[in-house]
mmCIF file of N, CA and C in Angstrom:
data_model
loop_
_atom_site.group_PDB
_atom_site.id
_atom_site.type_symbol
_atom_site.label_atom_id
_atom_site.label_comp_id
_atom_site.label_asym_id
_atom_site.label_seq_id
_atom_site.Cartn_x
_atom_site.Cartn_y
_atom_site.Cartn_z
ATOM 1 N N SER A 1 -189.011 -131.560 -64.431
ATOM 2 C CA SER A 1 -188.363 -131.897 -63.303
ATOM 3 C C SER A 1 -186.993 -131.020 -63.172
ATOM 4 N N SER A 2 -186.361 -130.812 -64.235
ATOM 5 C CA SER A 2 -185.080 -130.054 -64.230
ATOM 6 C C SER A 2 -185.346 -128.575 -63.993
ATOM 7 N N GLY A 3 -186.614 -128.207 -64.575
ATOM 8 C CA GLY A 3 -187.048 -126.757 -64.413
ATOM 9 C C GLY A 3 -187.246 -126.498 -62.826
ATOM 10 N N ILE A 4 -187.843 -127.419 -62.159
ATOM 11 C CA ILE A 4 -188.163 -127.276 -60.696
ATOM 12 C C ILE A 4 -186.781 -127.286 -59.937
ATOM 13 N N ASN A 5 -185.852 -128.136 -60.416
ATOM 14 C CA ASN A 5 -184.535 -128.133 -59.749
ATOM 15 C C ASN A 5 -183.827 -126.874 -59.942
ATOM 16 N N ALA A 6 -183.889 -126.323 -61.237
ATOM 17 C CA ALA A 6 -183.263 -125.016 -61.483
ATOM 18 C C ALA A 6 -183.783 -123.899 -60.617
ATOM 19 N N GLU A 7 -185.182 -123.761 -60.504
ATOM 20 C CA GLU A 7 -185.842 -122.785 -59.629
ATOM 21 C C GLU A 7 -185.410 -122.852 -58.245
ATOM 22 N N TYR A 8 -185.366 -124.230 -57.802
ATOM 23 C CA TYR A 8 -184.899 -124.416 -56.419
ATOM 24 C C TYR A 8 -183.484 -124.014 -56.113
ATOM 25 N N GLY A 9 -182.592 -124.323 -57.109
ATOM 26 C CA GLY A 9 -181.218 -123.838 -56.878
ATOM 27 C C GLY A 9 -181.108 -122.287 -57.012
ATOM 28 N N LEU A 10 -181.921 -121.766 -57.907
ATOM 29 C CA LEU A 10 -181.806 -120.231 -58.001
ATOM 30 C C LEU A 10 -182.395 -119.631 -56.815
ATOM 31 N N GLY A 11 -183.417 -120.247 -56.195
ATOM 32 C CA GLY A 11 -183.943 -119.764 -55.035
ATOM 33 C C GLY A 11 -182.904 -119.823 -53.785
ATOM 34 N N LYS A 12 -182.156 -120.839 -53.746
ATOM 35 C CA LYS A 12 -181.147 -121.034 -52.672
ATOM 36 C C LYS A 12 -180.041 -120.126 -52.931
ATOM 37 N N VAL A 13 -179.652 -119.741 -54.183
ATOM 38 C CA VAL A 13 -178.601 -118.738 -54.444
ATOM 39 C C VAL A 13 -178.997 -117.389 -53.863
ATOM 40 N N LYS A 14 -180.296 -117.024 -54.325
ATOM 41 C CA LYS A 14 -180.746 -115.772 -53.868
ATOM 42 C C LYS A 14 -180.926 -115.672 -52.332
ATOM 43 N N GLU A 15 -181.257 -116.748 -51.759
ATOM 44 C CA GLU A 15 -181.480 -116.818 -50.264
ATOM 45 C C GLU A 15 -180.060 -116.559 -49.656
ATOM 46 N N ASN A 16 -179.048 -117.157 -50.256
ATOM 47 C CA ASN A 16 -177.708 -117.063 -49.537
ATOM 48 C C ASN A 16 -176.801 -116.147 -50.291
ATOM 49 N N GLN A 17 -177.269 -115.214 -51.116
ATOM 50 C CA GLN A 17 -176.489 -114.315 -51.851
ATOM 51 C C GLN A 17 -175.425 -113.357 -51.047
ATOM 52 N N GLN A 18 -175.953 -112.910 -49.967
ATOM 53 C CA GLN A 18 -174.982 -112.147 -49.138
ATOM 54 C C GLN A 18 -173.892 -113.004 -48.600
ATOM 55 N N LYS A 19 -174.192 -114.166 -48.125
ATOM 56 C CA LYS A 19 -173.112 -115.094 -47.594
ATOM 57 C C LYS A 19 -172.141 -115.493 -48.584
ATOM 58 N N LEU A 20 -172.702 -115.888 -49.813
ATOM 59 C CA LEU A 20 -171.777 -116.165 -50.843
ATOM 60 C C LEU A 20 -170.982 -115.094 -51.266
ATOM 61 N N LEU A 21 -171.394 -113.918 -51.389
ATOM 62 C CA LEU A 21 -170.459 -112.758 -51.795
ATOM 63 C C LEU A 21 -169.512 -112.373 -50.703
ATOM 64 N N ARG A 22 -169.828 -112.672 -49.442
ATOM 65 C CA ARG A 22 -168.852 -112.505 -48.291
ATOM 66 C C ARG A 22 -167.782 -113.504 -48.469
ATOM 67 N N VAL A 23 -168.040 -114.733 -48.699
ATOM 68 C CA VAL A 23 -167.099 -115.783 -48.898
ATOM 69 C C VAL A 23 -166.185 -115.503 -50.093
ATOM 70 N N VAL A 24 -166.744 -115.049 -51.172
ATOM 71 C CA VAL A 24 -166.003 -114.732 -52.356
ATOM 72 C C VAL A 24 -164.980 -113.607 -52.014
ATOM 73 N N ALA A 25 -165.490 -112.505 -51.371
ATOM 74 C CA ALA A 25 -164.527 -111.362 -51.000
ATOM 75 C C ALA A 25 -163.450 -111.825 -50.068
ATOM 76 N N SER A 26 -163.843 -112.747 -49.100
ATOM 77 C CA SER A 26 -162.681 -113.147 -48.271
ATOM 78 C C SER A 26 -161.750 -113.947 -48.919
ATOM 79 N N GLY A 27 -162.263 -114.817 -49.925
ATOM 80 C CA GLY A 27 -161.334 -115.673 -50.726
ATOM 81 C C GLY A 27 -160.276 -114.717 -51.526
ATOM 82 N N GLU A 28 -160.864 -113.600 -52.159
ATOM 83 C CA GLU A 28 -160.131 -112.588 -52.923
ATOM 84 C C GLU A 28 -159.039 -112.020 -51.950
ATOM 85 N N ILE A 29 -159.380 -111.770 -50.797
ATOM 86 C CA ILE A 29 -158.374 -111.274 -49.846
ATOM 87 C C ILE A 29 -157.326 -112.151 -49.474
ATOM 88 N N PHE A 30 -157.641 -113.501 -49.161
ATOM 89 C CA PHE A 30 -156.700 -114.437 -48.843
ATOM 90 C C PHE A 30 -155.802 -114.934 -49.892
ATOM 91 N N ILE A 31 -156.129 -114.631 -51.162
ATOM 92 C CA ILE A 31 -155.258 -115.016 -52.205
ATOM 93 C C ILE A 31 -154.074 -114.127 -52.320
ATOM 94 N N MET A 32 -154.076 -112.883 -51.835
ATOM 95 C CA MET A 32 -152.962 -111.984 -51.865
ATOM 96 C C MET A 32 -151.704 -112.491 -51.270
ATOM 97 N N PRO A 33 -151.916 -112.909 -49.889
ATOM 98 C CA PRO A 33 -150.792 -113.488 -49.311
ATOM 99 C C PRO A 33 -150.074 -114.815 -49.988
ATOM 100 N N LEU A 34 -151.014 -115.508 -50.616
ATOM 101 C CA LEU A 34 -150.526 -116.669 -51.382
ATOM 102 C C LEU A 34 -149.688 -116.278 -52.573
ATOM 103 N N VAL A 35 -150.221 -115.233 -53.282
ATOM 104 C CA VAL A 35 -149.505 -114.687 -54.425
ATOM 105 C C VAL A 35 -148.124 -114.134 -54.023
ATOM 106 N N ILE A 36 -148.043 -113.468 -52.889
ATOM 107 C CA ILE A 36 -146.623 -113.017 -52.359
ATOM 108 C C ILE A 36 -145.768 -114.197 -52.009
ATOM 109 N N LEU A 37 -146.368 -115.122 -51.249
ATOM 110 C CA LEU A 37 -145.541 -116.379 -50.962
ATOM 111 C C LEU A 37 -145.020 -117.029 -52.163
ATOM 112 N N GLN A 38 -145.822 -117.161 -53.191
ATOM 113 C CA GLN A 38 -145.393 -117.844 -54.443
ATOM 114 C C GLN A 38 -144.242 -117.059 -55.049
ATOM 115 N N LEU A 39 -144.338 -115.672 -55.000
ATOM 116 C CA LEU A 39 -143.238 -114.797 -55.500
ATOM 117 C C LEU A 39 -141.914 -115.134 -54.793
ATOM 118 N N PHE A 40 -141.912 -115.273 -53.474
ATOM 119 C CA PHE A 40 -140.727 -115.530 -52.759
ATOM 120 C C PHE A 40 -140.146 -116.978 -52.982
ATOM 121 N N THR A 41 -141.090 -117.908 -53.198
ATOM 122 C CA THR A 41 -140.730 -119.358 -53.412
ATOM 123 C C THR A 41 -140.385 -119.632 -54.813
ATOM 124 N N GLY A 42 -140.553 -118.586 -55.771
ATOM 125 C CA GLY A 42 -140.187 -118.845 -57.102
ATOM 126 C C GLY A 42 -141.278 -119.436 -57.971
ATOM 127 N N GLN A 43 -142.412 -119.621 -57.361
ATOM 128 C CA GLN A 43 -143.557 -120.364 -58.174
ATOM 129 C C GLN A 43 -144.308 -119.357 -58.922
ATOM 130 N N SER A 44 -144.222 -118.019 -58.595
ATOM 131 C CA SER A 44 -144.969 -117.102 -59.389
ATOM 132 C C SER A 44 -144.212 -116.834 -60.641
ATOM 133 N N GLY A 45 -144.947 -116.558 -61.746
ATOM 134 C CA GLY A 45 -144.361 -116.394 -63.140
ATOM 135 C C GLY A 45 -143.517 -115.099 -63.065
ATOM 136 N N SER A 46 -144.087 -114.061 -62.454
ATOM 137 C CA SER A 46 -143.454 -112.733 -62.630
ATOM 138 C C SER A 46 -143.648 -111.865 -61.371
ATOM 139 N N ILE A 47 -142.845 -110.844 -61.217
ATOM 140 C CA ILE A 47 -143.004 -109.889 -60.141
ATOM 141 C C ILE A 47 -144.289 -109.126 -60.402
ATOM 142 N N LEU A 48 -144.749 -109.096 -61.672
ATOM 143 C CA LEU A 48 -145.913 -108.337 -61.952
ATOM 144 C C LEU A 48 -147.240 -108.953 -61.410
ATOM 145 N N THR A 49 -147.218 -110.293 -61.139
ATOM 146 C CA THR A 49 -148.385 -110.939 -60.601
ATOM 147 C C THR A 49 -148.937 -110.321 -59.374
ATOM 148 N N PRO A 50 -148.097 -110.135 -58.226
ATOM 149 C CA PRO A 50 -148.639 -109.426 -57.030
ATOM 150 C C PRO A 50 -149.118 -107.999 -57.227
ATOM 151 N N LEU A 51 -148.345 -107.367 -58.188
ATOM 152 C CA LEU A 51 -148.791 -105.957 -58.497
ATOM 153 C C LEU A 51 -150.066 -105.920 -59.200
ATOM 154 N N VAL A 52 -150.356 -106.811 -60.124
ATOM 155 C CA VAL A 52 -151.509 -106.703 -60.800
ATOM 156 C C VAL A 52 -152.761 -107.330 -59.907
ATOM 157 N N TYR A 53 -152.412 -108.205 -59.063
ATOM 158 C CA TYR A 53 -153.482 -108.669 -58.118
ATOM 159 C C TYR A 53 -153.751 -107.530 -57.094
ATOM 160 N N TYR A 54 -152.789 -106.827 -56.643
ATOM 161 C CA TYR A 54 -153.017 -105.706 -55.845
ATOM 162 C C TYR A 54 -153.900 -104.748 -56.407
ATOM 163 N N GLN A 55 -153.729 -104.338 -57.659
ATOM 164 C CA GLN A 55 -154.504 -103.372 -58.342
ATOM 165 C C GLN A 55 -155.984 -103.996 -58.483
ATOM 166 N N PHE A 56 -156.163 -105.245 -58.760
ATOM 167 C CA PHE A 56 -157.491 -105.880 -58.746
ATOM 168 C C PHE A 56 -158.130 -105.719 -57.428
ATOM 169 N N LEU A 57 -157.464 -105.954 -56.359
ATOM 170 C CA LEU A 57 -158.025 -105.814 -55.002
ATOM 171 C C LEU A 57 -158.361 -104.430 -54.665
ATOM 172 N N MET A 58 -157.613 -103.556 -55.089
ATOM 173 C CA MET A 58 -157.976 -102.101 -54.808
ATOM 174 C C MET A 58 -159.192 -101.609 -55.698
ATOM 175 N N LEU A 59 -159.343 -102.073 -56.754
ATOM 176 C CA LEU A 59 -160.532 -101.883 -57.596
ATOM 177 C C LEU A 59 -161.746 -102.408 -56.863
ATOM 178 N N ARG A 60 -161.659 -103.601 -56.448
ATOM 179 C CA ARG A 60 -162.714 -104.397 -55.798
ATOM 180 C C ARG A 60 -162.985 -103.479 -54.383
ATOM 181 N N TYR A 61 -161.950 -103.007 -53.625
ATOM 182 C CA TYR A 61 -162.091 -102.319 -52.480
ATOM 183 C C TYR A 61 -162.856 -100.975 -52.637
ATOM 184 N N MET A 62 -162.655 -100.403 -53.692
ATOM 185 C CA MET A 62 -163.129 -99.041 -53.998
ATOM 186 C C MET A 62 -164.556 -99.080 -54.700
ATOM 187 N N SER A 63 -164.975 -100.279 -55.100
ATOM 188 C CA SER A 63 -166.234 -100.458 -55.810
ATOM 189 C C SER A 63 -167.390 -99.903 -54.904
ATOM 190 N N ARG A 64 -168.224 -99.028 -55.598
ATOM 191 C CA ARG A 64 -169.393 -98.591 -54.825
ATOM 192 C C ARG A 64 -170.537 -99.597 -54.895
ATOM 193 N N ARG A 65 -170.631 -100.281 -55.988
ATOM 194 C CA ARG A 65 -171.630 -101.291 -56.174
ATOM 195 C C ARG A 65 -171.407 -102.545 -55.314
ATOM 196 N N ASN A 66 -170.250 -102.916 -54.953
ATOM 197 C CA ASN A 66 -169.942 -104.084 -54.280
ATOM 198 C C ASN A 66 -169.084 -103.806 -53.068
ATOM 199 N N PRO A 67 -169.688 -103.602 -51.936
ATOM 200 C CA PRO A 67 -168.845 -103.292 -50.772
ATOM 201 C C PRO A 67 -168.222 -104.476 -49.976
ATOM 202 N N TYR A 68 -168.414 -105.682 -50.581
ATOM 203 C CA TYR A 68 -168.158 -106.777 -49.774
ATOM 204 C C TYR A 68 -166.534 -106.925 -49.486
ATOM 205 N N VAL A 69 -165.740 -106.588 -50.471
ATOM 206 C CA VAL A 69 -164.256 -106.673 -50.129
ATOM 207 C C VAL A 69 -163.898 -105.643 -49.065
ATOM 208 N N ARG A 70 -164.392 -104.388 -49.161
ATOM 209 C CA ARG A 70 -164.126 -103.464 -48.220
ATOM 210 C C ARG A 70 -164.611 -103.931 -46.780
ATOM 211 N N ASN A 71 -165.939 -104.450 -46.805
ATOM 212 C CA ASN A 71 -166.329 -105.012 -45.524
ATOM 213 C C ASN A 71 -165.580 -106.126 -44.930
ATOM 214 N N ALA A 72 -165.101 -107.032 -45.866
ATOM 215 C CA ALA A 72 -164.363 -108.164 -45.391
ATOM 216 C C ALA A 72 -163.007 -107.697 -44.799
ATOM 217 N N PHE A 73 -162.412 -106.686 -45.437
ATOM 218 C CA PHE A 73 -161.160 -106.170 -44.856
ATOM 219 C C PHE A 73 -161.427 -105.605 -43.383
ATOM 220 N N THR A 74 -162.467 -104.834 -43.322
ATOM 221 C CA THR A 74 -162.821 -104.331 -41.930
ATOM 222 C C THR A 74 -163.039 -105.452 -41.043
ATOM 223 N N GLU A 75 -163.876 -106.413 -41.309
ATOM 224 C CA GLU A 75 -164.151 -107.447 -40.393
ATOM 225 C C GLU A 75 -162.887 -108.273 -40.049
ATOM 226 N N LEU A 76 -162.028 -108.415 -41.008
ATOM 227 C CA LEU A 76 -160.757 -109.184 -40.783
ATOM 228 C C LEU A 76 -159.863 -108.290 -39.923
ATOM 229 N N ARG A 77 -159.814 -107.069 -40.098
ATOM 230 C CA ARG A 77 -158.824 -106.274 -39.187
ATOM 231 C C ARG A 77 -159.557 -106.162 -37.781
ATOM 232 N N MET A 78 -160.824 -106.040 -37.546
ATOM 233 C CA MET A 78 -161.418 -106.049 -36.313
ATOM 234 C C MET A 78 -161.288 -107.433 -35.607
ATOM 235 N N ALA A 79 -161.415 -108.459 -36.154
ATOM 236 C CA ALA A 79 -161.183 -109.848 -35.635
ATOM 237 C C ALA A 79 -159.693 -110.002 -35.160
ATOM 238 N N THR A 80 -158.822 -109.600 -36.085
ATOM 239 C CA THR A 80 -157.445 -109.720 -35.805
ATOM 240 C C THR A 80 -157.018 -108.948 -34.565
ATOM 241 N N VAL A 81 -157.393 -107.662 -34.586
ATOM 242 C CA VAL A 81 -157.121 -106.732 -33.462
ATOM 243 C C VAL A 81 -157.744 -107.318 -32.196
ATOM 244 N N GLN A 82 -158.926 -107.769 -32.232
ATOM 245 C CA GLN A 82 -159.520 -108.362 -30.943
ATOM 246 C C GLN A 82 -158.708 -109.584 -30.535
ATOM 247 N N LEU A 83 -158.203 -110.458 -31.401
ATOM 248 C CA LEU A 83 -157.404 -111.546 -31.051
ATOM 249 C C LEU A 83 -156.168 -111.218 -30.518
ATOM 250 N N VAL A 84 -155.426 -110.235 -30.973
ATOM 251 C CA VAL A 84 -154.129 -109.975 -30.501
ATOM 252 C C VAL A 84 -154.152 -109.147 -29.168
ATOM 253 N N TYR A 85 -155.294 -108.525 -28.809
ATOM 254 C CA TYR A 85 -155.341 -107.777 -27.615
ATOM 255 C C TYR A 85 -155.884 -108.733 -26.490
ATOM 256 N N LYS A 86 -156.066 -109.928 -26.677
ATOM 257 C CA LYS A 86 -156.348 -110.945 -25.603
ATOM 258 C C LYS A 86 -155.139 -111.018 -24.676
ATOM 259 N N PRO A 87 -155.250 -111.231 -23.447
ATOM 260 C CA PRO A 87 -154.135 -111.269 -22.495
ATOM 261 C C PRO A 87 -153.191 -112.422 -22.808
ATOM 262 N N ALA A 88 -153.690 -113.437 -23.459
ATOM 263 C CA ALA A 88 -152.885 -114.627 -23.676
ATOM 264 C C ALA A 88 -151.867 -114.360 -24.869
ATOM 265 N N CYS A 89 -152.077 -113.254 -25.651
ATOM 266 C CA CYS A 89 -151.202 -112.982 -26.910
ATOM 267 C C CYS A 89 -149.973 -112.351 -26.324
ATOM 268 N N PRO A 90 -148.762 -112.892 -26.696
ATOM 269 C CA PRO A 90 -147.481 -112.204 -26.313
ATOM 270 C C PRO A 90 -147.381 -110.825 -26.981
ATOM 271 N N GLY A 91 -146.858 -109.874 -26.229
ATOM 272 C CA GLY A 91 -146.563 -108.477 -26.715
ATOM 273 C C GLY A 91 -145.954 -108.345 -27.955
ATOM 274 N N ILE A 92 -144.885 -109.224 -28.160
ATOM 275 C CA ILE A 92 -144.179 -109.062 -29.500
ATOM 276 C C ILE A 92 -144.994 -109.478 -30.621
ATOM 277 N N ILE A 93 -145.861 -110.510 -30.503
ATOM 278 C CA ILE A 93 -146.825 -110.884 -31.538
ATOM 279 C C ILE A 93 -147.798 -109.704 -31.806
ATOM 280 N N ARG A 94 -148.295 -109.082 -30.756
ATOM 281 C CA ARG A 94 -149.176 -107.955 -30.791
ATOM 282 C C ARG A 94 -148.513 -106.904 -31.604
ATOM 283 N N ASN A 95 -147.328 -106.468 -31.245
ATOM 284 C CA ASN A 95 -146.654 -105.369 -32.047
ATOM 285 C C ASN A 95 -146.507 -105.716 -33.506
ATOM 286 N N ILE A 96 -146.010 -106.921 -33.732
ATOM 287 C CA ILE A 96 -145.800 -107.311 -35.215
ATOM 288 C C ILE A 96 -147.059 -107.172 -35.932
ATOM 289 N N VAL A 97 -148.107 -107.785 -35.379
ATOM 290 C CA VAL A 97 -149.548 -107.817 -36.099
ATOM 291 C C VAL A 97 -149.905 -106.356 -36.234
ATOM 292 N N MET A 98 -149.819 -105.510 -35.190
ATOM 293 C CA MET A 98 -150.298 -104.171 -35.423
ATOM 294 C C MET A 98 -149.435 -103.408 -36.428
ATOM 295 N N LYS A 99 -148.219 -103.647 -36.617
ATOM 296 C CA LYS A 99 -147.376 -102.957 -37.583
ATOM 297 C C LYS A 99 -147.878 -103.415 -38.984
ATOM 298 N N VAL A 100 -148.129 -104.716 -39.046
ATOM 299 C CA VAL A 100 -148.607 -105.326 -40.483
ATOM 300 C C VAL A 100 -149.915 -104.678 -40.759
ATOM 301 N N ILE A 101 -150.845 -104.554 -39.789
ATOM 302 C CA ILE A 101 -152.012 -103.898 -40.014
ATOM 303 C C ILE A 101 -151.917 -102.405 -40.484
ATOM 304 N N ALA A 102 -150.986 -101.702 -39.855
ATOM 305 C CA ALA A 102 -150.798 -100.332 -40.183
ATOM 306 C C ALA A 102 -150.191 -100.255 -41.623
ATOM 307 N N PHE A 103 -149.199 -101.219 -42.060
ATOM 308 C CA PHE A 103 -148.778 -101.196 -43.414
ATOM 309 C C PHE A 103 -149.779 -101.447 -44.330
ATOM 310 N N ILE A 104 -150.551 -102.394 -43.973
ATOM 311 C CA ILE A 104 -151.709 -102.694 -45.048
ATOM 312 C C ILE A 104 -152.719 -101.478 -45.100
ATOM 313 N N GLU A 105 -152.984 -100.797 -44.096
ATOM 314 C CA GLU A 105 -153.862 -99.668 -44.172
ATOM 315 C C GLU A 105 -153.177 -98.568 -45.001
ATOM 316 N N ARG A 106 -151.907 -98.449 -44.895
ATOM 317 C CA ARG A 106 -151.247 -97.457 -45.638
ATOM 318 C C ARG A 106 -151.298 -97.805 -47.185
ATOM 319 N N LEU A 107 -151.325 -99.039 -47.463
ATOM 320 C CA LEU A 107 -151.581 -99.528 -48.888
ATOM 321 C C LEU A 107 -152.918 -99.331 -49.458
ATOM 322 N N SER A 108 -153.898 -99.281 -48.543
ATOM 323 C CA SER A 108 -155.354 -99.138 -48.958
ATOM 324 C C SER A 108 -155.604 -97.804 -49.543
ATOM 325 N N PRO A 109 -156.439 -97.720 -50.494
ATOM 326 C CA PRO A 109 -156.951 -96.358 -50.930
ATOM 327 C C PRO A 109 -157.626 -95.601 -50.009
ATOM 328 N N MET A 110 -157.760 -94.302 -50.122
ATOM 329 C CA MET A 110 -158.526 -93.509 -49.153
ATOM 330 C C MET A 110 -159.943 -93.946 -49.268
ATOM 331 N N ALA A 111 -160.609 -93.938 -48.199
ATOM 332 C CA ALA A 111 -162.167 -94.227 -48.261
ATOM 333 C C ALA A 111 -162.776 -93.256 -49.180
ATOM 334 N N TYR A 112 -163.647 -93.782 -49.930
ATOM 335 C CA TYR A 112 -164.321 -93.015 -50.875
ATOM 336 C C TYR A 112 -165.388 -92.035 -50.166
ATOM 337 N N GLN A 113 -165.558 -90.955 -50.777
ATOM 338 C CA GLN A 113 -166.544 -89.927 -50.135
ATOM 339 C C GLN A 113 -167.911 -90.379 -50.802
ATOM 340 N N GLN A 114 -168.849 -90.512 -50.013
ATOM 341 C CA GLN A 114 -170.158 -90.977 -50.484
ATOM 342 C C GLN A 114 -170.888 -89.629 -50.854
ATOM 343 N N THR A 115 -171.294 -89.588 -52.065
ATOM 344 C CA THR A 115 -172.109 -88.454 -52.604
ATOM 345 C C THR A 115 -173.550 -88.593 -52.255
ATOM 346 N N SER A 116 -174.164 -87.582 -51.780
ATOM 347 C CA SER A 116 -175.566 -87.630 -51.493
ATOM 348 C C SER A 116 -176.558 -87.218 -52.595
#
């Protein structure tokens, strides 16, 4: 009985692997603002915490085997740009968000060159 349950669970994981990896990648991205917020509120143990986490995110972003973080960044940027360019969004909010996006893009590593 437990073998059947394990096979069923493994089948569900394989079936939803893409979705799960996308959720994990998004979670890894959303942790960064929390780490920065903790630094400013004094809850972070060290100034090194955001720097180390930034390095971790960059390694995940540059991974050739796991494109999920890179794809999640792209999807997040596209969704944010689409949201701020709606007519209901105030211009000042649009300008601030676009500057934040430009700053984050400057922090990102160069897109890797795919070798054939």
